[in-house]
mmCIF file of C-alpha atoms in Angstrom:
data_model
loop_
_atom_site.group_PDB
_atom_site.id
_atom_site.type_symbol
_atom_site.label_atom_id
_atom_site.label_comp_id
_atom_site.label_asym_id
_atom_site.label_seq_id
_atom_site.Cartn_x
_atom_site.Cartn_y
_atom_site.Cartn_z
ATOM 1 C CA UNK A 1 -6.970 -18.671 1.239
ATOM 2 C CA UNK A 2 -8.262 -15.484 0.094
ATOM 3 C CA UNK A 3 -5.377 -13.442 -1.646
ATOM 4 C CA UNK A 4 -5.845 -9.743 -1.518
ATOM 5 C CA UNK A 5 -3.170 -7.511 -3.211
ATOM 6 C CA UNK A 6 -2.699 -4.483 -0.727
ATOM 7 C CA UNK A 7 -1.708 -1.963 -3.495
ATOM 8 C CA UNK A 8 -2.287 -1.500 -7.127
ATOM 9 C CA UNK A 9 -2.895 1.371 -9.535
ATOM 10 C CA UNK A 10 -5.754 1.462 -12.117
ATOM 11 C CA UNK A 11 -5.908 3.886 -14.612
ATOM 12 C CA UNK A 12 -7.046 4.526 -18.229
ATOM 13 C CA UNK A 13 -5.494 7.497 -19.261
ATOM 14 C CA UNK A 14 -2.099 7.542 -21.565
ATOM 15 C CA UNK A 15 0.230 9.273 -18.861
ATOM 16 C CA UNK A 16 2.425 7.259 -16.459
ATOM 17 C CA UNK A 17 5.887 7.891 -15.119
ATOM 18 C CA UNK A 18 8.614 5.560 -16.944
ATOM 19 C CA UNK A 19 8.835 2.857 -13.906
ATOM 20 C CA UNK A 20 5.272 2.007 -14.248
ATOM 21 C CA UNK A 21 5.841 0.124 -17.594
ATOM 22 C CA UNK A 22 2.316 -1.553 -17.739
ATOM 23 C CA UNK A 23 0.286 1.292 -18.847
ATOM 24 C CA UNK A 24 -2.131 2.334 -18.893
ATOM 25 C CA UNK A 25 -3.636 -0.708 -16.425
ATOM 26 C CA UNK A 26 -7.308 -0.683 -16.957
ATOM 27 C CA UNK A 27 -9.887 -2.702 -14.984
ATOM 28 C CA UNK A 28 -10.006 -5.248 -17.960
ATOM 29 C CA UNK A 29 -6.321 -5.678 -17.724
ATOM 30 C CA UNK A 30 -6.447 -6.073 -13.831
ATOM 31 C CA UNK A 31 -9.161 -8.794 -13.799
ATOM 32 C CA UNK A 32 -7.357 -10.650 -16.312
ATOM 33 C CA UNK A 33 -4.387 -10.903 -14.510
ATOM 34 C CA UNK A 34 -5.892 -11.236 -11.446
ATOM 35 C CA UNK A 35 -7.792 -14.210 -12.505
ATOM 36 C CA UNK A 36 -4.490 -16.028 -14.374
ATOM 37 C CA UNK A 37 -2.272 -15.443 -10.860
ATOM 38 C CA UNK A 38 -5.285 -16.409 -8.749
ATOM 39 C CA UNK A 39 -5.559 -12.964 -6.799
ATOM 40 C CA UNK A 40 -9.100 -12.544 -5.169
ATOM 41 C CA UNK A 41 -9.200 -8.952 -4.579
ATOM 42 C CA UNK A 42 -7.053 -5.829 -4.889
ATOM 43 C CA UNK A 43 -6.911 -2.630 -2.972
ATOM 44 C CA UNK A 44 -6.905 0.177 -5.605
ATOM 45 C CA UNK A 45 -4.680 3.239 -4.866
ATOM 46 C CA UNK A 46 -5.704 5.490 -7.629
ATOM 47 C CA UNK A 47 -2.604 6.610 -9.986
ATOM 48 C CA UNK A 48 -1.462 10.260 -8.707
ATOM 49 C CA UNK A 49 -0.458 10.871 -12.426
ATOM 50 C CA UNK A 50 -4.038 10.609 -14.037
ATOM 51 C CA UNK A 51 -6.416 13.271 -12.676
ATOM 52 C CA UNK A 52 -9.259 10.849 -13.770
ATOM 53 C CA UNK A 53 -7.949 7.829 -11.839
ATOM 54 C CA UNK A 54 -10.462 8.704 -8.480
ATOM 55 C CA UNK A 55 -13.523 8.595 -10.783
ATOM 56 C CA UNK A 56 -12.300 5.309 -12.384
ATOM 57 C CA UNK A 57 -11.739 3.868 -8.934
ATOM 58 C CA UNK A 58 -15.312 4.416 -8.340
ATOM 59 C CA UNK A 59 -16.263 2.860 -11.605
ATOM 60 C CA UNK A 60 -14.177 -0.426 -10.660
ATOM 61 C CA UNK A 61 -15.814 -0.372 -7.133
ATOM 62 C CA UNK A 62 -19.199 -0.053 -8.436
ATOM 63 C CA UNK A 63 -18.707 -2.825 -11.254
ATOM 64 C CA UNK A 64 -16.665 -5.106 -9.166
ATOM 65 C CA UNK A 65 -17.381 -4.499 -5.568
ATOM 66 C CA UNK A 66 -16.018 -8.052 -4.905
ATOM 67 C CA UNK A 67 -12.524 -7.387 -6.520
ATOM 68 C CA UNK A 68 -11.654 -3.869 -5.891
ATOM 69 C CA UNK A 69 -11.998 -1.482 -3.055
ATOM 70 C CA UNK A 70 -10.352 1.890 -2.847
ATOM 71 C CA UNK A 71 -7.702 4.086 -0.765
ATOM 72 C CA UNK A 72 -8.209 7.253 -2.524
ATOM 73 C CA UNK A 73 -6.327 10.486 -2.570
ATOM 74 C CA UNK A 74 -7.274 14.237 -2.830
ATOM 75 C CA UNK A 75 -4.916 17.410 -3.202
ATOM 76 C CA UNK A 76 -3.352 18.430 0.053
ATOM 77 C CA UNK A 77 -3.807 22.161 -1.153
ATOM 78 C CA UNK A 78 -5.393 24.998 0.675
ATOM 79 C CA UNK A 79 -8.812 24.163 -0.100
ATOM 80 C CA UNK A 80 -8.547 20.867 1.807
ATOM 81 C CA UNK A 81 -10.205 20.260 5.051
ATOM 82 C CA UNK A 82 -11.987 17.565 7.410
ATOM 83 C CA UNK A 83 -15.055 18.105 5.183
ATOM 84 C CA UNK A 84 -13.123 16.789 2.373
ATOM 85 C CA UNK A 85 -12.520 13.635 3.907
ATOM 86 C CA UNK A 86 -16.303 13.098 4.607
ATOM 87 C CA UNK A 87 -16.932 13.758 1.072
ATOM 88 C CA UNK A 88 -14.431 11.574 -0.153
ATOM 89 C CA UNK A 89 -15.436 8.552 2.060
ATOM 90 C CA UNK A 90 -18.903 8.992 0.773
ATOM 91 C CA UNK A 91 -17.692 7.404 -2.579
ATOM 92 C CA UNK A 92 -18.729 3.705 -3.292
ATOM 93 C CA UNK A 93 -16.010 1.579 -2.635
ATOM 94 C CA UNK A 94 -13.797 4.229 -0.805
ATOM 95 C CA UNK A 95 -12.361 2.346 2.243
ATOM 96 C CA UNK A 96 -9.309 4.643 3.511
ATOM 97 C CA UNK A 97 -7.256 7.153 1.843
ATOM 98 C CA UNK A 98 -3.580 7.238 0.386
ATOM 99 C CA UNK A 99 -1.094 9.864 0.030
ATOM 100 C CA UNK A 100 2.266 10.191 -1.619
ATOM 101 C CA UNK A 101 4.374 12.517 0.807
ATOM 102 C CA UNK A 102 7.750 11.597 -0.796
ATOM 103 C CA UNK A 103 8.292 15.109 -2.292
ATOM 104 C CA UNK A 104 10.422 17.430 0.117
ATOM 105 C CA UNK A 105 7.814 20.158 0.335
ATOM 106 C CA UNK A 106 5.013 17.676 1.342
ATOM 107 C CA UNK A 107 7.319 15.313 3.523
ATOM 108 C CA UNK A 108 8.123 18.391 5.543
ATOM 109 C CA UNK A 109 4.501 18.893 6.390
ATOM 110 C CA UNK A 110 4.581 15.487 8.368
ATOM 111 C CA UNK A 111 7.153 16.995 10.645
ATOM 112 C CA UNK A 112 5.739 20.614 10.975
ATOM 113 C CA UNK A 113 2.297 19.363 11.941
ATOM 114 C CA UNK A 114 0.951 21.022 8.742
ATOM 115 C CA UNK A 115 -1.227 18.068 8.286
ATOM 116 C CA UNK A 116 -2.690 17.485 11.587
ATOM 117 C CA UNK A 117 -6.145 18.728 10.635
ATOM 118 C CA UNK A 118 -5.920 15.367 8.340
ATOM 119 C CA UNK A 119 -4.610 12.917 11.100
ATOM 120 C CA UNK A 120 -7.185 14.213 13.331
ATOM 121 C CA UNK A 121 -10.078 13.809 10.749
ATOM 122 C CA UNK A 122 -8.790 10.366 10.174
ATOM 123 C CA UNK A 123 -8.697 9.621 13.783
ATOM 124 C CA UNK A 124 -12.171 10.603 14.410
ATOM 125 C CA UNK A 125 -13.492 8.447 11.853
ATOM 126 C CA UNK A 126 -11.097 5.542 12.607
ATOM 127 C CA UNK A 127 -10.270 5.038 9.121
ATOM 128 C CA UNK A 128 -6.951 3.409 7.320
ATOM 129 C CA UNK A 129 -4.517 6.028 5.854
ATOM 130 C CA UNK A 130 -1.821 4.635 3.607
ATOM 131 C CA UNK A 131 1.253 6.727 3.272
ATOM 132 C CA UNK A 132 4.289 6.455 0.708
ATOM 133 C CA UNK A 133 7.071 8.378 2.976
ATOM 134 C CA UNK A 134 10.673 8.331 2.767
ATOM 135 C CA UNK A 135 12.837 6.987 5.421
ATOM 136 C CA UNK A 136 14.112 10.300 7.253
ATOM 137 C CA UNK A 137 10.333 11.146 8.119
ATOM 138 C CA UNK A 138 9.787 7.693 9.914
ATOM 139 C CA UNK A 139 10.032 9.066 13.415
ATOM 140 C CA UNK A 140 7.728 11.955 12.485
ATOM 141 C CA UNK A 141 5.079 9.183 11.331
ATOM 142 C CA UNK A 142 5.841 7.425 14.706
ATOM 143 C CA UNK A 143 4.945 10.595 16.559
ATOM 144 C CA UNK A 144 1.599 11.052 14.509
ATOM 145 C CA UNK A 145 0.752 7.477 15.107
ATOM 146 C CA UNK A 146 1.180 8.315 19.057
ATOM 147 C CA UNK A 147 -0.721 11.186 18.973
ATOM 148 C CA UNK A 148 -3.646 9.835 16.853
ATOM 149 C CA UNK A 149 -4.041 6.210 18.148
ATOM 150 C CA UNK A 150 -7.327 5.389 16.588
ATOM 151 C CA UNK A 151 -6.302 6.319 12.848
ATOM 152 C CA UNK A 152 -4.900 2.876 11.122
ATOM 153 C CA UNK A 153 -1.762 4.001 9.188
ATOM 154 C CA UNK A 154 -0.046 1.524 6.475
ATOM 155 C CA UNK A 155 3.437 2.430 5.224
ATOM 156 C CA UNK A 156 3.666 1.566 1.696
ATOM 157 C CA UNK A 157 6.709 -0.383 0.222
ATOM 158 C CA UNK A 158 8.242 -0.848 3.343
ATOM 159 C CA UNK A 159 9.110 2.742 3.010
ATOM 160 C CA UNK A 160 11.832 1.639 0.260
ATOM 161 C CA UNK A 161 12.736 3.984 -2.324
ATOM 162 C CA UNK A 162 11.305 2.432 -5.552
ATOM 163 C CA UNK A 163 14.646 3.192 -7.577
ATOM 164 C CA UNK A 164 16.965 1.703 -4.887
ATOM 165 C CA UNK A 165 18.433 -1.864 -4.869
ATOM 166 C CA UNK A 166 19.594 -3.905 -1.568
ATOM 167 C CA UNK A 167 21.327 -3.111 0.439
ATOM 168 C CA UNK A 168 20.710 0.678 0.112
ATOM 169 C CA UNK A 169 16.972 0.045 -0.289
ATOM 170 C CA UNK A 170 16.978 -1.665 3.397
ATOM 171 C CA UNK A 171 19.448 0.958 4.726
ATOM 172 C CA UNK A 172 16.434 2.386 6.998
ATOM 173 C CA UNK A 173 15.116 -0.876 8.278
ATOM 174 C CA UNK A 174 15.904 -0.294 11.944
ATOM 175 C CA UNK A 175 13.731 2.795 11.587
ATOM 176 C CA UNK A 176 11.070 0.892 10.032
ATOM 177 C CA UNK A 177 11.129 -1.830 12.763
ATOM 178 C CA UNK A 178 11.118 0.639 15.384
ATOM 179 C CA UNK A 179 7.556 1.585 14.108
ATOM 180 C CA UNK A 180 6.052 -1.418 15.199
ATOM 181 C CA UNK A 181 5.858 -0.355 18.626
ATOM 182 C CA UNK A 182 2.800 1.472 17.649
ATOM 183 C CA UNK A 183 -0.244 -1.012 17.051
ATOM 184 C CA UNK A 184 -1.815 1.587 14.758
ATOM 185 C CA UNK A 185 1.134 1.180 12.181
ATOM 186 C CA UNK A 186 1.115 -1.616 9.589
ATOM 187 C CA UNK A 187 3.423 -2.244 6.712
ATOM 188 C CA UNK A 188 2.699 -3.140 3.041
ATOM 189 C CA UNK A 189 5.183 -5.569 1.861
ATOM 190 C CA UNK A 190 4.776 -4.092 -1.854
ATOM 191 C CA UNK A 191 7.140 -3.754 -4.584
ATOM 192 C CA UNK A 192 9.469 -6.026 -2.815
ATOM 193 C CA UNK A 193 10.926 -7.796 -6.040
ATOM 194 C CA UNK A 194 11.758 -4.456 -7.425
ATOM 195 C CA UNK A 195 14.339 -3.994 -4.941
ATOM 196 C CA UNK A 196 15.948 -7.518 -5.408
ATOM 197 C CA UNK A 197 19.509 -7.993 -6.703
ATOM 198 C CA UNK A 198 18.645 -11.449 -8.137
ATOM 199 C CA UNK A 199 15.735 -13.124 -9.840
ATOM 200 C CA UNK A 200 13.048 -15.222 -8.801
ATOM 201 C CA UNK A 201 12.546 -16.202 -6.074
ATOM 202 C CA UNK A 202 14.381 -13.213 -4.950
ATOM 203 C CA UNK A 203 16.064 -14.667 -2.291
ATOM 204 C CA UNK A 204 17.992 -11.332 -1.594
ATOM 205 C CA UNK A 205 14.847 -9.937 -0.122
ATOM 206 C CA UNK A 206 13.955 -12.792 2.414
ATOM 207 C CA UNK A 207 15.714 -11.857 5.176
ATOM 208 C CA UNK A 208 14.404 -8.145 5.024
ATOM 209 C CA UNK A 209 11.057 -9.831 4.722
ATOM 210 C CA UNK A 210 11.723 -12.118 7.821
ATOM 211 C CA UNK A 211 12.645 -9.070 9.870
ATOM 212 C CA UNK A 212 9.706 -7.265 9.064
ATOM 213 C CA UNK A 213 7.675 -9.990 9.923
ATOM 214 C CA UNK A 214 9.124 -10.692 13.253
ATOM 215 C CA UNK A 215 8.695 -7.052 14.196
ATOM 216 C CA UNK A 216 5.171 -6.535 12.972
ATOM 217 C CA UNK A 217 3.652 -9.900 12.917
ATOM 218 C CA UNK A 218 1.065 -11.477 10.522
ATOM 219 C CA UNK A 219 -1.700 -9.030 11.770
ATOM 220 C CA UNK A 220 0.395 -5.995 10.257
ATOM 221 C CA UNK A 221 2.274 -7.231 7.280
ATOM 222 C CA UNK A 222 0.520 -7.055 4.130
ATOM 223 C CA UNK A 223 1.321 -8.921 1.010
ATOM 224 C CA UNK A 224 0.992 -6.642 -2.257
ATOM 225 C CA UNK A 225 2.646 -5.948 -5.570
ATOM 226 C CA UNK A 226 2.353 -2.422 -7.011
ATOM 227 C CA UNK A 227 2.144 -4.645 -10.188
ATOM 228 C CA UNK A 228 2.435 -2.119 -12.618
ATOM 229 C CA UNK A 229 6.334 -1.373 -12.143
ATOM 230 C CA UNK A 230 7.334 -5.146 -10.954
ATOM 231 C CA UNK A 231 9.902 -6.772 -12.943
ATOM 232 C CA UNK A 232 8.137 -10.135 -12.738
ATOM 233 C CA UNK A 233 4.625 -11.599 -13.072
ATOM 234 C CA UNK A 234 1.781 -11.562 -10.447
ATOM 235 C CA UNK A 235 1.795 -14.982 -10.201
ATOM 236 C CA UNK A 236 5.501 -14.934 -9.223
ATOM 237 C CA UNK A 237 4.689 -12.282 -6.642
ATOM 238 C CA UNK A 238 2.278 -14.758 -5.347
ATOM 239 C CA UNK A 239 4.367 -18.068 -5.005
ATOM 240 C CA UNK A 240 7.065 -15.954 -3.980
ATOM 241 C CA UNK A 241 5.399 -15.657 -0.611
ATOM 242 C CA UNK A 242 3.207 -18.682 -0.723
ATOM 243 C CA UNK A 243 5.866 -20.954 -1.459
ATOM 244 C CA UNK A 244 9.317 -19.679 -1.098
ATOM 245 C CA UNK A 245 9.202 -18.213 2.679
ATOM 246 C CA UNK A 246 9.366 -21.764 4.535
ATOM 247 C CA UNK A 247 8.792 -19.522 7.978
ATOM 248 C CA UNK A 248 5.379 -18.220 6.443
ATOM 249 C CA UNK A 249 2.827 -21.018 6.791
ATOM 250 C CA UNK A 250 -0.485 -21.953 8.178
ATOM 251 C CA UNK A 251 -2.322 -18.844 9.956
ATOM 252 C CA UNK A 252 0.166 -16.649 9.457
ATOM 253 C CA UNK A 253 0.408 -17.119 5.534
ATOM 254 C CA UNK A 254 -3.453 -16.649 5.378
ATOM 255 C CA UNK A 255 -3.365 -13.393 7.322
ATOM 256 C CA UNK A 256 -0.349 -11.898 5.210
ATOM 257 C CA UNK A 257 -1.874 -13.029 1.707
ATOM 258 C CA UNK A 258 -5.006 -10.873 2.534
ATOM 259 C CA UNK A 259 -7.026 -11.510 5.737
ATOM 260 C CA UNK A 260 -5.109 -8.852 7.631
ATOM 261 C CA UNK A 261 -5.266 -5.967 5.015
ATOM 262 C CA UNK A 262 -9.217 -6.881 4.731
ATOM 263 C CA UNK A 263 -9.256 -6.500 8.470
ATOM 264 C CA UNK A 264 -7.202 -3.237 8.678
ATOM 265 C CA UNK A 265 -9.457 -1.344 6.255
ATOM 266 C CA UNK A 266 -12.546 -2.742 6.918
ATOM 267 C CA UNK A 267 -13.241 -4.859 3.695
ATOM 268 C CA UNK A 268 -15.823 -7.135 4.670
#
């Protein structure tokens, strides 16, 4: 089984938000921890709090193309247009894009159509775009998926707020599951231990995972960690899925633990 983490952050600078307590998280740190945990590869989502993180992602992909790929980001300001997408995708190791659209002023652009140029550019190129988006905007994401069917969307962290615990963290679950009817939407089961109300193996989260799995299937539910903020080890994040979920076995387990996300982003 090839184990691929669907989301980590690499950065070398001293700045980080308080909840990302493993800081900074360098290429060397990640390789050491991945080897210890039995993680073969990781999708790097460059830290938005470090302006050098995109360049650092290129370094990681060039030095270790068999271990790191990148879902990069760029400022969605007045200078951004479809040409920026092309320039970004030309960077080594860049397999898609990832944007944090949780702030109200950014999230409102999802529903208003203010980012349609971005979705159209991704749709023409048939690339993957990951989104950190809050629950009130999930219906707008469904509309985007319907209008741009060749773009492959990925919803970060099951659309949960990283600061909430269950049951509040899953209050939006029905809205998330409703997205499964769109074949071009997948979900990252990342950061899951962070919403647990108990310790390893975080049994309080298992029913949520089962419902997501039943809705999206093994081809569109991706294991991952967001390791720098989790209250557990990388190895525990692995074994939580590989050993503690009796309904996740065989081919389904292979897909969830890595094969499906590699296929979704085109990481051959």
